[in-house]
Amino acid sequence: MAITDKIYVKNHRQLSSQLETNIPKGAFKGATLDMLFQGQGLEKLDDATRDRVLDFTEDFLDCGCDNNPYCGCPERKFLQYLLELRAQGLGPDAIVDVMTDDYMVYAYPGDVLSFLDNAVRTLEAAEGLAQVDGANEKYDEIRREKQNLTR
């Protein structure tokens, strides 16, 4: 299960009530993405909530793919966002706090830690492959990225 399956809408019930429709708790579920992408009912949201929802939409759902928002770009952009927060030195608890403040979504810190651990393991494998392949520049690049995640 990907970390994006474990990203939830904060105040899900309140948001559903304001929109006068049921939306899934998962931020990257189809019905949630449909509601965000089509912008249906967003005028019903209070200003602070609408601003965060629009920020989420602009930051993660904006791509030129024909299948948007089901192209995988929103999930990839969100994963990049999480990795950037970690590279800034934030731990799992702080990452959850920032994503909640920025976009009204949350995850459990243990799930974020597991995602980060898997990212480091993936980079270690890629680092080893680059070294075996003699791709020194790629090896150095991967090593730097791994160090950003492990500090």
Coordinates of C-alpha atoms in Angstrom, one line a residue:
M1 CA 0.0 0.0 0.0
A2 CA 1.4 3.4 -1.0
I3 CA 1.7 6.3 1.4
T4 CA -0.8 8.2 -0.7
D5 CA -3.4 5.6 0.3
K6 CA -2.7 6.7 3.9
I7 CA -3.2 10.4 3.4
Y8 CA -6.5 11.5 4.9
V9 CA -8.6 14.6 4.7
K10 CA -8.6 16.5 8.0
N11 CA -12.0 17.3 9.3
H12 CA -13.5 15.0 6.7
R13 CA -17.0 15.0 8.2
Q14 CA -17.1 18.8 8.5
L15 CA -15.9 19.1 4.9
S16 CA -18.5 16.7 3.7
S17 CA -21.2 18.6 5.6
Q18 CA -20.1 21.9 4.1
L19 CA -20.1 20.4 0.6
E20 CA -23.4 18.7 1.3
T21 CA -22.1 15.4 -0.2
N22 CA -20.2 12.4 1.0
I23 CA -16.5 12.3 0.1
P24 CA -14.1 9.6 1.1
K25 CA -11.7 10.1 3.9
G26 CA -8.7 9.4 1.7
A27 CA -7.3 12.5 0.0
F28 CA -6.3 10.6 -3.1
K29 CA -9.5 8.5 -3.6
G30 CA -11.4 8.9 -6.9
A31 CA -14.4 10.8 -5.5
T32 CA -12.2 13.2 -3.6
L33 CA -10.0 13.9 -6.7
D34 CA -13.2 14.3 -8.8
M35 CA -14.6 16.9 -6.3
L36 CA -11.3 18.8 -6.2
F37 CA -10.6 18.6 -9.9
Q38 CA -14.1 19.7 -11.0
G39 CA -14.4 22.3 -8.2
Q40 CA -18.0 21.3 -7.5
G41 CA -19.3 23.0 -4.4
L42 CA -16.1 24.7 -3.4
E43 CA -18.0 28.0 -3.0
K44 CA -19.8 26.3 -0.1
L45 CA -16.6 26.0 1.9
D46 CA -15.5 28.6 4.5
D47 CA -12.7 30.8 3.3
A48 CA -9.8 29.1 5.2
T49 CA -10.9 25.7 4.1
R50 CA -11.5 26.8 0.5
D51 CA -8.0 28.3 0.4
R52 CA -6.3 25.1 1.5
V53 CA -8.4 23.0 -0.8
L54 CA -7.5 25.3 -3.7
D55 CA -3.8 25.2 -2.7
F56 CA -3.9 21.4 -2.7
T57 CA -5.6 21.4 -6.1
E58 CA -3.1 23.8 -7.7
D59 CA 0.0 22.1 -6.2
F60 CA -0.9 18.5 -6.9
L61 CA -3.7 18.3 -9.5
D62 CA -2.2 20.7 -12.1
C63 CA -0.8 18.7 -15.0
G64 CA -1.4 18.4 -18.7
C65 CA -2.1 14.7 -18.8
D66 CA -5.3 13.5 -20.6
N67 CA -6.2 11.2 -17.6
N68 CA -5.8 14.0 -15.0
P69 CA -6.4 13.5 -12.1
Y70 CA -6.1 9.7 -12.5
C71 CA -2.7 9.9 -14.3
G72 CA -0.6 9.4 -11.1
C73 CA 0.8 12.9 -11.2
P74 CA -1.0 14.0 -8.1
E75 CA 0.4 11.1 -6.1
R76 CA 3.9 11.6 -7.5
K77 CA 3.9 15.3 -6.8
F78 CA 2.7 14.6 -3.2
L79 CA 5.5 12.1 -2.7
Q80 CA 8.0 14.7 -3.9
Y81 CA 6.5 17.2 -1.5
L82 CA 7.0 14.7 1.4
L83 CA 10.6 14.1 0.3
E84 CA 11.3 17.8 0.1
L85 CA 10.0 18.3 3.7
R86 CA 12.3 15.5 4.9
A87 CA 15.3 17.1 3.0
Q88 CA 14.5 20.3 5.0
G89 CA 15.3 18.3 8.1
L90 CA 11.7 17.6 9.3
G91 CA 10.9 14.4 11.0
P92 CA 7.7 12.4 10.6
D93 CA 5.7 14.3 13.2
A94 CA 6.7 17.7 11.8
I95 CA 6.0 16.5 8.3
V96 CA 2.4 15.6 9.4
D97 CA 2.0 19.0 11.1
V98 CA 3.2 20.9 7.9
M99 CA 1.0 18.9 5.5
T100 CA -2.0 19.5 7.8
D101 CA -1.3 23.2 8.0
D102 CA -0.6 23.5 4.3
Y103 CA -3.4 21.4 2.8
M104 CA -5.7 20.0 5.6
V105 CA -4.5 16.5 5.0
Y106 CA -2.8 14.2 7.5
A107 CA -1.1 10.9 7.9
Y108 CA 0.0 8.9 10.9
P109 CA 3.7 9.6 11.7
G110 CA 4.5 5.9 11.6
D111 CA 3.2 5.7 8.0
V112 CA 5.4 8.7 7.1
L113 CA 8.4 7.1 8.8
S114 CA 7.8 3.8 6.9
F115 CA 7.6 5.7 3.6
L116 CA 10.8 7.6 4.3
D117 CA 12.5 4.3 5.3
N118 CA 11.4 2.7 2.1
A119 CA 12.7 5.7 0.1
V120 CA 16.1 5.4 1.7
R121 CA 16.2 1.6 1.0
T122 CA 15.2 2.3 -2.7
L123 CA 18.0 4.9 -3.0
E124 CA 20.5 2.4 -1.4
A125 CA 19.6 -0.1 -4.1
A126 CA 19.9 2.5 -6.9
E127 CA 23.2 3.6 -5.4
G128 CA 24.5 0.1 -5.5
L129 CA 23.4 -0.4 -9.1
A130 CA 25.0 2.9 -10.2
Q131 CA 28.2 1.8 -8.5
V132 CA 28.3 -1.6 -10.2
D133 CA 27.4 0.1 -13.6
G134 CA 30.3 2.5 -13.2
A135 CA 27.9 5.5 -13.4
N136 CA 29.9 7.7 -11.0
E137 CA 28.0 10.9 -11.5
K138 CA 24.6 9.1 -10.9
Y139 CA 26.1 7.3 -7.9
D140 CA 27.1 10.7 -6.4
E141 CA 23.7 12.2 -7.1
I142 CA 21.9 9.3 -5.5
R143 CA 24.3 9.4 -2.5
R144 CA 23.5 13.1 -2.0
E145 CA 19.8 12.4 -2.1
K146 CA 20.1 9.6 0.3
Q147 CA 22.1 11.8 2.7
N148 CA 19.3 14.4 2.5
L149 CA 16.8 11.9 3.7
T150 CA 18.9 10.3 6.4
R151 CA 20.1 13.4 8.2

